[in-house]
Amino acid sequence: MFQGAEGDELVRVPLAAWLPEAELVGVLDLSSAQCLRRTGLEALVTRLGIPLEVSDAPWDPAARYGERRSRSVLRAEYRGLPRWHSWVRALGMLGWIVALVAAFAGGPSWARPVAAGSLFLVPGADVVVRVTGWWRGRRCAEFARAVSVEPSPAVGKPVTERFLRTAAVRVLPRDIVLTNTLGEERRLARHGDHGVTQLSRLIAPESGHPLAVEFRGGDGEARALLPWSHWFAGPEGDDRWRDLVRALGLPVSDERHRRTEGAKHWSEGHVLAEDARYMAPIGGAEARRRTGWYGTIVGRNEPLALVLLSAVLLPGAFGGADAAVAAGILSGLTAGVVLVPQLCRALFSGVWFDRATGEGRGDG
């Protein structure tokens, strides 16, 4: 939180949203000082000459400032969806309710197609956002000059096409971009007090084989974790490892891994155990659930709700007045826009993209 000379709150920065590994380690497991250091905010305020006060106590503005009200506060937050998306969806639902009530109350004949058209705005807004995001991703030139390191899993290691095509480590001039199997990106700085300063290979004490690679910060704590068997144990693994080390230009160390007593897997007990899981292949059902538009963005029950709402006017497509036919066709389009991509995605995932095979390949 940035304060003015009189103690008024000016800018509020939610540390959990600015910390790359927040969802992996949990912000409750990190102190306030660790969060500030890892996000780079500590270095920023120090360079700006702003006094910094660190407290692990819950922030209570009422207790701290009494009845004094702060001025308008800028929230340094990232919003994933454009604001118009919510407005269009809200307008669509409102229009559907009003027009449908008018139609069943004996209103004008055009009330039915207006209701169906309004409902179509809800999934229609989703389609526009998804297509726009896909197109921008295709045109993004940020990674054109990046050094990209793709997985090289050991031969016979169970993998999925999603993992081979999606997971990657990209080294940019200022950032390290880690993309897991679900397509989630995490950016770590290469320079500054909060940057990655070292690569450390965790070695199994019994066999002497590498288990994982840690990306460590200046404080020596792990910021990211790559399972070795899925990234560097394949036919091209040695080349991938040399490419990563050369691109980063960081010192590399080997460290004996201290396995948690009673652990069944080497990653159990590691602070970044979730990283080891999602930087490796995962099951198809979980992958679909974690990457689906419905359930991660707008609500898991929305497809069923939209189909049921569309069914109210859908029979009109099979006969009746022109207005009823138009309403029925629009309702059918709404149901189709919701169901067809979902069915195709499930089929595509089960048949190929998320089907686990033992054909680990080194060419990524």
mmCIF file of C-alpha atoms in Angstrom:
data_model
loop_
_atom_site.group_PDB
_atom_site.id
_atom_site.type_symbol
_atom_site.label_atom_id
_atom_site.label_comp_id
_atom_site.label_asym_id
_atom_site.label_seq_id
_atom_site.Cartn_x
_atom_site.Cartn_y
_atom_site.Cartn_z
ATOM 1 C CA MET A 1 0.000 0.000 0.000
ATOM 2 C CA PHE A 2 1.407 3.405 -1.037
ATOM 3 C CA GLN A 3 0.488 6.322 1.210
ATOM 4 C CA GLY A 4 0.636 10.056 0.759
ATOM 5 C CA ALA A 5 2.307 12.587 3.049
ATOM 6 C CA GLU A 6 -0.805 12.760 5.248
ATOM 7 C CA GLY A 7 -1.148 9.009 5.481
ATOM 8 C CA ASP A 8 -3.904 8.773 2.900
ATOM 9 C CA GLU A 9 -3.949 5.593 0.841
ATOM 10 C CA LEU A 10 -3.015 6.246 -2.791
ATOM 11 C CA VAL A 11 -2.286 2.883 -4.427
ATOM 12 C CA ARG A 12 -3.087 -0.604 -3.166
ATOM 13 C CA VAL A 13 -1.135 -3.508 -4.665
ATOM 14 C CA PRO A 14 -2.495 -7.011 -3.930
ATOM 15 C CA LEU A 15 0.675 -9.027 -3.404
ATOM 16 C CA ALA A 16 -0.986 -12.352 -4.223
ATOM 17 C CA ALA A 17 -1.809 -11.100 -7.721
ATOM 18 C CA TRP A 18 1.754 -9.871 -8.282
ATOM 19 C CA LEU A 19 3.601 -12.899 -6.931
ATOM 20 C CA PRO A 20 4.332 -15.411 -9.737
ATOM 21 C CA GLU A 21 4.293 -18.505 -7.525
ATOM 22 C CA ALA A 22 1.433 -17.410 -5.237
ATOM 23 C CA GLU A 23 -0.893 -20.238 -6.288
ATOM 24 C CA LEU A 24 1.861 -22.818 -5.857
ATOM 25 C CA VAL A 25 3.181 -22.053 -2.391
ATOM 26 C CA GLY A 26 0.263 -20.038 -1.024
ATOM 27 C CA VAL A 27 0.753 -16.503 0.207
ATOM 28 C CA LEU A 28 -0.022 -17.625 3.750
ATOM 29 C CA ASP A 29 3.199 -19.637 3.709
ATOM 30 C CA LEU A 30 5.271 -16.543 2.934
ATOM 31 C CA SER A 31 5.987 -13.587 5.172
ATOM 32 C CA SER A 32 5.215 -10.039 4.064
ATOM 33 C CA ALA A 33 8.937 -9.388 3.614
ATOM 34 C CA GLN A 34 9.273 -12.415 1.318
ATOM 35 C CA CYS A 35 6.313 -11.331 -0.803
ATOM 36 C CA LEU A 36 7.685 -7.801 -1.150
ATOM 37 C CA ARG A 37 11.120 -9.084 -2.110
ATOM 38 C CA ARG A 38 9.889 -11.662 -4.614
ATOM 39 C CA THR A 39 7.562 -9.261 -6.395
ATOM 40 C CA GLY A 40 10.285 -6.621 -6.722
ATOM 41 C CA LEU A 41 8.253 -4.025 -4.845
ATOM 42 C CA GLU A 42 10.858 -3.812 -2.100
ATOM 43 C CA ALA A 43 13.574 -2.926 -4.615
ATOM 44 C CA LEU A 44 11.227 -0.434 -6.308
ATOM 45 C CA VAL A 45 10.378 1.582 -3.207
ATOM 46 C CA THR A 46 14.008 1.474 -2.073
ATOM 47 C CA ARG A 47 15.167 2.913 -5.391
ATOM 48 C CA LEU A 48 12.468 5.579 -5.206
ATOM 49 C CA GLY A 49 13.567 6.511 -1.679
ATOM 50 C CA ILE A 50 10.188 5.752 -0.131
ATOM 51 C CA PRO A 51 10.199 4.595 3.512
ATOM 52 C CA LEU A 52 9.011 0.994 3.796
ATOM 53 C CA GLU A 53 7.127 -0.422 6.752
ATOM 54 C CA VAL A 54 6.601 -4.200 6.882
ATOM 55 C CA SER A 55 3.994 -5.842 9.049
ATOM 56 C CA ASP A 56 2.612 -9.397 9.135
ATOM 57 C CA ALA A 57 -0.473 -8.294 11.039
ATOM 58 C CA PRO A 58 -3.798 -8.206 9.134
ATOM 59 C CA TRP A 59 -4.454 -4.760 7.735
ATOM 60 C CA ASP A 60 -7.428 -3.003 9.352
ATOM 61 C CA PRO A 61 -7.968 0.508 7.931
ATOM 62 C CA ALA A 62 -10.669 1.349 10.464
ATOM 63 C CA ALA A 63 -8.367 0.602 13.409
ATOM 64 C CA ARG A 64 -5.402 2.326 11.791
ATOM 65 C CA TYR A 65 -7.046 5.528 10.619
ATOM 66 C CA GLY A 66 -10.148 5.726 12.769
ATOM 67 C CA GLU A 67 -13.031 7.468 11.035
ATOM 68 C CA ARG A 68 -10.824 9.360 8.557
ATOM 69 C CA ARG A 69 -11.725 8.451 5.006
ATOM 70 C CA SER A 70 -9.065 8.071 2.368
ATOM 71 C CA ARG A 71 -9.287 9.695 -1.002
ATOM 72 C CA SER A 72 -9.972 7.701 -4.165
ATOM 73 C CA VAL A 73 -7.605 4.728 -4.215
ATOM 74 C CA LEU A 74 -6.026 3.269 -7.331
ATOM 75 C CA ARG A 75 -5.978 -0.516 -7.237
ATOM 76 C CA ALA A 76 -3.081 -2.023 -9.117
ATOM 77 C CA GLU A 77 -4.950 -5.131 -10.201
ATOM 78 C CA TYR A 78 -5.058 -7.124 -13.424
ATOM 79 C CA ARG A 79 -8.447 -7.845 -14.946
ATOM 80 C CA GLY A 80 -8.488 -10.751 -17.360
ATOM 81 C CA LEU A 81 -11.757 -9.948 -19.166
ATOM 82 C CA PRO A 82 -12.706 -6.668 -20.847
ATOM 83 C CA ARG A 83 -15.364 -4.680 -19.071
ATOM 84 C CA TRP A 84 -17.697 -4.695 -22.072
ATOM 85 C CA HIS A 85 -17.923 -8.476 -21.798
ATOM 86 C CA SER A 86 -19.777 -8.272 -18.485
ATOM 87 C CA TRP A 87 -22.001 -5.451 -19.730
ATOM 88 C CA VAL A 88 -23.036 -7.347 -22.863
ATOM 89 C CA ARG A 89 -23.789 -10.506 -20.907
ATOM 90 C CA ALA A 90 -25.826 -8.565 -18.338
ATOM 91 C CA LEU A 91 -27.709 -6.758 -21.107
ATOM 92 C CA GLY A 92 -28.427 -10.090 -22.791
ATOM 93 C CA MET A 93 -29.920 -11.664 -19.678
ATOM 94 C CA LEU A 94 -31.950 -8.553 -18.880
ATOM 95 C CA GLY A 95 -33.250 -8.358 -22.434
ATOM 96 C CA TRP A 96 -34.172 -12.032 -22.415
ATOM 97 C CA ILE A 97 -36.168 -11.753 -19.188
ATOM 98 C CA VAL A 98 -38.009 -8.555 -20.181
ATOM 99 C CA ALA A 99 -38.793 -9.678 -23.732
ATOM 100 C CA LEU A 100 -39.873 -13.170 -22.649
ATOM 101 C CA VAL A 101 -42.237 -11.789 -20.018
ATOM 102 C CA ALA A 102 -43.654 -9.423 -22.624
ATOM 103 C CA ALA A 103 -44.115 -12.292 -25.100
ATOM 104 C CA PHE A 104 -45.995 -14.540 -22.657
ATOM 105 C CA ALA A 105 -48.060 -11.575 -21.464
ATOM 106 C CA GLY A 106 -49.477 -11.122 -24.967
ATOM 107 C CA GLY A 107 -47.053 -8.497 -26.140
ATOM 108 C CA PRO A 108 -45.998 -7.854 -29.746
ATOM 109 C CA SER A 109 -44.946 -10.800 -31.919
ATOM 110 C CA TRP A 110 -41.379 -9.542 -32.190
ATOM 111 C CA ALA A 111 -40.867 -10.000 -28.412
ATOM 112 C CA ARG A 112 -39.966 -13.692 -28.879
ATOM 113 C CA PRO A 113 -37.098 -13.187 -31.352
ATOM 114 C CA VAL A 114 -35.873 -10.257 -29.250
ATOM 115 C CA ALA A 115 -35.768 -12.559 -26.214
ATOM 116 C CA ALA A 116 -33.911 -15.270 -28.133
ATOM 117 C CA GLY A 117 -31.508 -12.745 -29.657
ATOM 118 C CA SER A 118 -30.804 -11.248 -26.255
ATOM 119 C CA LEU A 119 -29.978 -14.672 -24.834
ATOM 120 C CA PHE A 120 -27.611 -15.302 -27.752
ATOM 121 C CA LEU A 121 -25.579 -12.277 -26.593
ATOM 122 C CA VAL A 122 -24.425 -14.216 -23.508
ATOM 123 C CA PRO A 123 -22.451 -16.982 -25.275
ATOM 124 C CA GLY A 124 -21.822 -14.615 -28.204
ATOM 125 C CA ALA A 125 -19.792 -12.292 -25.977
ATOM 126 C CA ASP A 126 -17.789 -15.300 -24.794
ATOM 127 C CA VAL A 127 -17.043 -16.316 -28.377
ATOM 128 C CA VAL A 128 -15.794 -12.836 -29.288
ATOM 129 C CA VAL A 129 -13.449 -12.747 -26.275
ATOM 130 C CA ARG A 130 -12.087 -16.240 -26.939
ATOM 131 C CA VAL A 131 -11.515 -15.693 -30.642
ATOM 132 C CA THR A 132 -9.908 -12.301 -29.993
ATOM 133 C CA GLY A 133 -7.576 -13.809 -27.394
ATOM 134 C CA TRP A 134 -6.630 -16.647 -29.741
ATOM 135 C CA TRP A 135 -5.907 -14.216 -32.577
ATOM 136 C CA ARG A 136 -3.803 -11.943 -30.408
ATOM 137 C CA GLY A 137 -1.858 -14.952 -29.200
ATOM 138 C CA ARG A 138 -1.089 -15.961 -32.772
ATOM 139 C CA ARG A 139 0.084 -12.461 -33.642
ATOM 140 C CA CYS A 140 2.157 -11.989 -30.487
ATOM 141 C CA ALA A 141 5.780 -11.424 -31.500
ATOM 142 C CA GLU A 142 7.159 -11.291 -27.955
ATOM 143 C CA PHE A 143 8.463 -14.869 -28.095
ATOM 144 C CA ALA A 144 9.843 -14.636 -31.621
ATOM 145 C CA ARG A 145 13.412 -14.040 -30.406
ATOM 146 C CA ALA A 146 13.140 -15.977 -27.163
ATOM 147 C CA VAL A 147 15.221 -19.053 -26.461
ATOM 148 C CA SER A 148 12.576 -21.733 -26.086
ATOM 149 C CA VAL A 149 13.271 -24.924 -24.159
ATOM 150 C CA GLU A 150 10.673 -27.630 -24.667
ATOM 151 C CA PRO A 151 10.250 -30.903 -22.756
ATOM 152 C CA SER A 152 12.322 -33.943 -23.667
ATOM 153 C CA PRO A 153 10.769 -36.745 -21.598
ATOM 154 C CA ALA A 154 12.475 -40.061 -21.105
ATOM 155 C CA VAL A 155 11.583 -42.695 -23.671
ATOM 156 C CA GLY A 156 8.672 -44.723 -22.365
ATOM 157 C CA LYS A 157 7.660 -42.030 -19.890
ATOM 158 C CA PRO A 158 3.861 -41.514 -19.968
ATOM 159 C CA VAL A 159 3.196 -38.181 -21.672
ATOM 160 C CA THR A 160 0.366 -36.362 -23.417
ATOM 161 C CA GLU A 161 0.333 -34.302 -26.566
ATOM 162 C CA ARG A 162 -0.931 -31.367 -24.519
ATOM 163 C CA PHE A 163 2.220 -31.473 -22.389
ATOM 164 C CA LEU A 164 4.576 -31.737 -25.363
ATOM 165 C CA ARG A 165 2.909 -28.915 -27.280
ATOM 166 C CA THR A 166 2.107 -26.551 -24.402
ATOM 167 C CA ALA A 167 4.757 -26.734 -21.679
ATOM 168 C CA ALA A 168 7.862 -24.634 -22.294
ATOM 169 C CA VAL A 169 10.491 -22.424 -20.695
ATOM 170 C CA ARG A 170 11.199 -19.267 -22.689
ATOM 171 C CA VAL A 171 14.133 -17.048 -21.900
ATOM 172 C CA LEU A 172 13.610 -13.384 -22.778
ATOM 173 C CA PRO A 173 16.066 -10.533 -22.256
ATOM 174 C CA ARG A 174 14.390 -9.492 -18.990
ATOM 175 C CA ASP A 175 12.111 -12.393 -18.062
ATOM 176 C CA ILE A 176 11.917 -16.145 -17.767
ATOM 177 C CA VAL A 177 8.474 -17.325 -18.879
ATOM 178 C CA LEU A 178 7.449 -20.757 -17.623
ATOM 179 C CA THR A 179 4.368 -22.279 -19.225
ATOM 180 C CA ASN A 180 2.916 -25.370 -17.602
ATOM 181 C CA THR A 181 0.828 -28.147 -19.152
ATOM 182 C CA LEU A 182 -2.367 -26.139 -18.701
ATOM 183 C CA GLY A 183 -0.973 -23.164 -20.606
ATOM 184 C CA GLU A 184 -0.641 -21.040 -17.467
ATOM 185 C CA GLU A 185 2.274 -18.621 -17.701
ATOM 186 C CA ARG A 186 4.490 -17.539 -14.851
ATOM 187 C CA ARG A 187 7.116 -14.836 -15.300
ATOM 188 C CA LEU A 188 10.265 -14.587 -13.229
ATOM 189 C CA ALA A 189 12.671 -11.693 -13.540
ATOM 190 C CA ARG A 190 16.213 -12.357 -14.742
ATOM 191 C CA HIS A 191 17.770 -9.288 -13.152
ATOM 192 C CA GLY A 192 17.384 -7.179 -10.045
ATOM 193 C CA ASP A 193 17.049 -8.113 -6.432
ATOM 194 C CA HIS A 194 14.012 -10.271 -7.172
ATOM 195 C CA GLY A 195 15.494 -12.064 -10.188
ATOM 196 C CA VAL A 196 16.563 -15.671 -10.629
ATOM 197 C CA THR A 197 20.240 -16.009 -9.730
ATOM 198 C CA GLN A 198 20.980 -19.728 -9.811
ATOM 199 C CA LEU A 199 19.967 -23.127 -11.199
ATOM 200 C CA SER A 200 20.192 -26.053 -8.833
ATOM 201 C CA ARG A 201 19.796 -29.703 -9.771
ATOM 202 C CA LEU A 202 18.333 -31.917 -7.068
ATOM 203 C CA ILE A 203 20.173 -35.245 -7.066
ATOM 204 C CA ALA A 204 18.777 -38.521 -5.743
ATOM 205 C CA PRO A 205 21.159 -39.724 -2.986
ATOM 206 C CA GLU A 206 20.634 -43.410 -3.824
ATOM 207 C CA SER A 207 21.141 -43.387 -7.599
ATOM 208 C CA GLY A 208 22.930 -40.100 -8.184
ATOM 209 C CA HIS A 209 20.481 -39.234 -10.979
ATOM 210 C CA PRO A 210 18.915 -35.765 -11.234
ATOM 211 C CA LEU A 211 15.344 -35.482 -9.974
ATOM 212 C CA ALA A 212 14.503 -31.867 -10.707
ATOM 213 C CA VAL A 213 15.829 -28.409 -11.479
ATOM 214 C CA GLU A 214 15.166 -25.481 -9.166
ATOM 215 C CA PHE A 215 15.193 -21.857 -10.304
ATOM 216 C CA ARG A 216 16.420 -19.999 -7.232
ATOM 217 C CA GLY A 217 16.299 -16.354 -6.265
ATOM 218 C CA GLY A 218 18.891 -14.231 -4.535
ATOM 219 C CA ASP A 219 17.741 -15.487 -1.149
ATOM 220 C CA GLY A 220 18.497 -19.062 -2.212
ATOM 221 C CA GLU A 221 14.846 -20.097 -2.159
ATOM 222 C CA ALA A 222 13.215 -22.024 -4.994
ATOM 223 C CA ARG A 223 11.003 -19.987 -7.332
ATOM 224 C CA ALA A 224 10.221 -22.706 -9.911
ATOM 225 C CA LEU A 225 10.681 -26.460 -10.218
ATOM 226 C CA LEU A 226 11.060 -28.646 -13.336
ATOM 227 C CA PRO A 227 10.904 -32.460 -13.012
ATOM 228 C CA TRP A 228 14.026 -33.780 -14.731
ATOM 229 C CA SER A 229 12.488 -36.979 -16.103
ATOM 230 C CA HIS A 230 9.946 -35.034 -18.140
ATOM 231 C CA TRP A 231 12.215 -32.223 -19.305
ATOM 232 C CA PHE A 232 15.785 -33.383 -19.703
ATOM 233 C CA ALA A 233 15.891 -37.191 -19.585
ATOM 234 C CA GLY A 234 14.969 -37.846 -23.226
ATOM 235 C CA PRO A 235 17.165 -38.246 -26.319
ATOM 236 C CA GLU A 236 17.421 -34.469 -26.703
ATOM 237 C CA GLY A 237 17.565 -33.819 -22.971
ATOM 238 C CA ASP A 238 21.254 -32.951 -22.793
ATOM 239 C CA ASP A 239 20.845 -30.403 -25.587
ATOM 240 C CA ARG A 240 17.798 -28.907 -23.899
ATOM 241 C CA TRP A 241 19.700 -28.571 -20.630
ATOM 242 C CA ARG A 242 22.700 -26.935 -22.300
ATOM 243 C CA ASP A 243 20.391 -24.526 -24.160
ATOM 244 C CA LEU A 244 18.738 -23.484 -20.897
ATOM 245 C CA VAL A 245 22.018 -23.000 -19.035
ATOM 246 C CA ARG A 246 23.550 -21.082 -21.938
ATOM 247 C CA ALA A 247 20.518 -18.816 -22.372
ATOM 248 C CA LEU A 248 20.291 -17.939 -18.686
ATOM 249 C CA GLY A 249 24.019 -17.586 -18.084
ATOM 250 C CA LEU A 250 23.596 -18.497 -14.419
ATOM 251 C CA PRO A 251 25.742 -20.631 -12.133
ATOM 252 C CA VAL A 252 24.621 -24.245 -11.820
ATOM 253 C CA SER A 253 24.969 -26.356 -8.704
ATOM 254 C CA ASP A 254 24.086 -29.917 -7.736
ATOM 255 C CA GLU A 255 22.450 -30.586 -4.394
ATOM 256 C CA ARG A 256 21.488 -33.851 -2.740
ATOM 257 C CA HIS A 257 17.738 -34.014 -2.383
ATOM 258 C CA ARG A 258 16.478 -34.511 1.134
ATOM 259 C CA ARG A 259 13.398 -36.628 0.779
ATOM 260 C CA THR A 260 10.619 -36.175 3.310
ATOM 261 C CA GLU A 261 10.332 -39.162 5.600
ATOM 262 C CA GLY A 262 7.519 -41.442 4.492
ATOM 263 C CA ALA A 263 7.062 -39.667 1.162
ATOM 264 C CA LYS A 264 6.074 -41.883 -1.788
ATOM 265 C CA HIS A 265 7.289 -39.396 -4.407
ATOM 266 C CA TRP A 266 10.390 -37.229 -4.368
ATOM 267 C CA SER A 267 8.348 -34.020 -4.675
ATOM 268 C CA GLU A 268 6.217 -34.647 -1.583
ATOM 269 C CA GLY A 269 7.068 -32.079 1.038
ATOM 270 C CA HIS A 270 8.761 -29.748 -1.415
ATOM 271 C CA VAL A 271 7.474 -26.185 -1.236
ATOM 272 C CA LEU A 272 6.855 -26.287 -5.001
ATOM 273 C CA ALA A 273 5.328 -29.764 -5.178
ATOM 274 C CA GLU A 274 2.427 -28.341 -7.195
ATOM 275 C CA ASP A 275 4.910 -26.979 -9.717
ATOM 276 C CA ALA A 276 6.394 -30.444 -10.204
ATOM 277 C CA ARG A 277 2.891 -31.711 -10.865
ATOM 278 C CA TYR A 278 1.745 -29.143 -13.406
ATOM 279 C CA MET A 279 5.080 -28.896 -15.206
ATOM 280 C CA ALA A 280 4.506 -32.557 -16.077
ATOM 281 C CA PRO A 281 1.646 -34.339 -17.898
ATOM 282 C CA ILE A 282 -1.658 -34.446 -16.039
ATOM 283 C CA GLY A 283 -4.835 -36.452 -16.518
ATOM 284 C CA GLY A 284 -7.213 -35.569 -19.318
ATOM 285 C CA ALA A 285 -10.247 -34.985 -17.095
ATOM 286 C CA GLU A 286 -8.353 -32.579 -14.866
ATOM 287 C CA ALA A 287 -6.774 -30.829 -17.858
ATOM 288 C CA ARG A 288 -10.190 -30.236 -19.434
ATOM 289 C CA ARG A 289 -11.605 -29.015 -16.150
ATOM 290 C CA ARG A 290 -8.708 -26.641 -15.479
ATOM 291 C CA THR A 291 -8.557 -25.213 -19.010
ATOM 292 C CA GLY A 292 -12.253 -25.031 -19.877
ATOM 293 C CA TRP A 293 -13.965 -21.699 -20.390
ATOM 294 C CA TYR A 294 -16.894 -22.838 -18.312
ATOM 295 C CA GLY A 295 -15.838 -23.495 -14.761
ATOM 296 C CA THR A 296 -12.672 -21.379 -14.860
ATOM 297 C CA ILE A 297 -14.063 -18.147 -16.305
ATOM 298 C CA VAL A 298 -17.835 -17.761 -16.279
ATOM 299 C CA GLY A 299 -19.271 -20.656 -14.273
ATOM 300 C CA ARG A 300 -19.411 -24.429 -14.556
ATOM 301 C CA ASN A 301 -23.230 -24.641 -14.586
ATOM 302 C CA GLU A 302 -23.738 -22.027 -17.274
ATOM 303 C CA PRO A 303 -23.893 -24.425 -20.278
ATOM 304 C CA LEU A 304 -26.796 -26.344 -18.746
ATOM 305 C CA ALA A 305 -28.572 -23.125 -17.775
ATOM 306 C CA LEU A 306 -28.231 -21.622 -21.261
ATOM 307 C CA VAL A 307 -29.462 -24.810 -22.940
ATOM 308 C CA LEU A 308 -32.507 -24.960 -20.663
ATOM 309 C CA LEU A 309 -33.293 -21.301 -21.265
ATOM 310 C CA SER A 310 -32.929 -21.811 -25.008
ATOM 311 C CA ALA A 311 -35.331 -24.747 -24.873
ATOM 312 C CA VAL A 312 -38.160 -22.386 -23.896
ATOM 313 C CA LEU A 313 -38.371 -20.893 -27.400
ATOM 314 C CA LEU A 314 -36.686 -23.675 -29.400
ATOM 315 C CA PRO A 315 -39.945 -25.478 -30.405
ATOM 316 C CA GLY A 316 -40.895 -22.434 -32.455
ATOM 317 C CA ALA A 317 -38.291 -23.395 -35.052
ATOM 318 C CA PHE A 318 -40.428 -26.378 -36.113
ATOM 319 C CA GLY A 319 -43.562 -24.450 -36.980
ATOM 320 C CA GLY A 320 -45.736 -21.480 -36.231
ATOM 321 C CA ALA A 321 -45.562 -17.797 -37.096
ATOM 322 C CA ASP A 322 -42.487 -16.190 -38.621
ATOM 323 C CA ALA A 323 -41.570 -14.564 -35.307
ATOM 324 C CA ALA A 324 -41.740 -17.927 -33.507
ATOM 325 C CA VAL A 325 -39.559 -19.562 -36.180
ATOM 326 C CA ALA A 326 -36.964 -16.798 -35.893
ATOM 327 C CA ALA A 327 -36.954 -17.144 -32.109
ATOM 328 C CA GLY A 328 -36.561 -20.907 -32.391
ATOM 329 C CA ILE A 329 -33.634 -20.612 -34.812
ATOM 330 C CA LEU A 330 -31.873 -18.094 -32.567
ATOM 331 C CA SER A 331 -32.430 -20.371 -29.585
ATOM 332 C CA GLY A 332 -30.971 -23.279 -31.528
ATOM 333 C CA LEU A 333 -27.922 -21.169 -32.373
ATOM 334 C CA THR A 334 -27.473 -20.331 -28.704
ATOM 335 C CA ALA A 335 -27.586 -23.980 -27.700
ATOM 336 C CA GLY A 336 -25.243 -24.893 -30.546
ATOM 337 C CA VAL A 337 -22.678 -22.231 -29.648
ATOM 338 C CA VAL A 338 -22.622 -23.622 -26.118
ATOM 339 C CA LEU A 339 -22.729 -27.376 -26.758
ATOM 340 C CA VAL A 340 -20.844 -27.982 -30.011
ATOM 341 C CA PRO A 341 -17.461 -26.571 -28.848
ATOM 342 C CA GLN A 342 -17.797 -28.462 -25.573
ATOM 343 C CA LEU A 343 -18.487 -31.777 -27.306
ATOM 344 C CA CYS A 344 -15.720 -31.267 -29.873
ATOM 345 C CA ARG A 345 -13.276 -30.343 -27.136
ATOM 346 C CA ALA A 346 -14.094 -33.451 -25.106
ATOM 347 C CA LEU A 347 -13.743 -35.681 -28.179
ATOM 348 C CA PHE A 348 -10.501 -34.031 -29.289
ATOM 349 C CA SER A 349 -9.055 -34.322 -25.788
ATOM 350 C CA GLY A 350 -10.029 -37.938 -25.192
ATOM 351 C CA VAL A 351 -8.967 -39.247 -28.585
ATOM 352 C CA TRP A 352 -5.651 -37.419 -28.979
ATOM 353 C CA PHE A 353 -4.641 -34.331 -27.023
ATOM 354 C CA ASP A 354 -4.909 -35.681 -23.480
ATOM 355 C CA ARG A 355 -4.543 -39.388 -24.122
ATOM 356 C CA ALA A 356 -1.559 -40.618 -22.125
ATOM 357 C CA THR A 357 0.958 -42.711 -24.032
ATOM 358 C CA GLY A 358 4.362 -44.121 -23.209
ATOM 359 C CA GLU A 359 5.935 -42.556 -26.276
ATOM 360 C CA GLY A 360 8.028 -39.800 -24.787
ATOM 361 C CA ARG A 361 9.863 -38.096 -27.564
ATOM 362 C CA GLY A 362 12.864 -35.816 -27.415
ATOM 363 C CA ASP A 363 11.936 -33.447 -30.217
ATOM 364 C CA GLY A 364 9.194 -31.835 -28.123
#
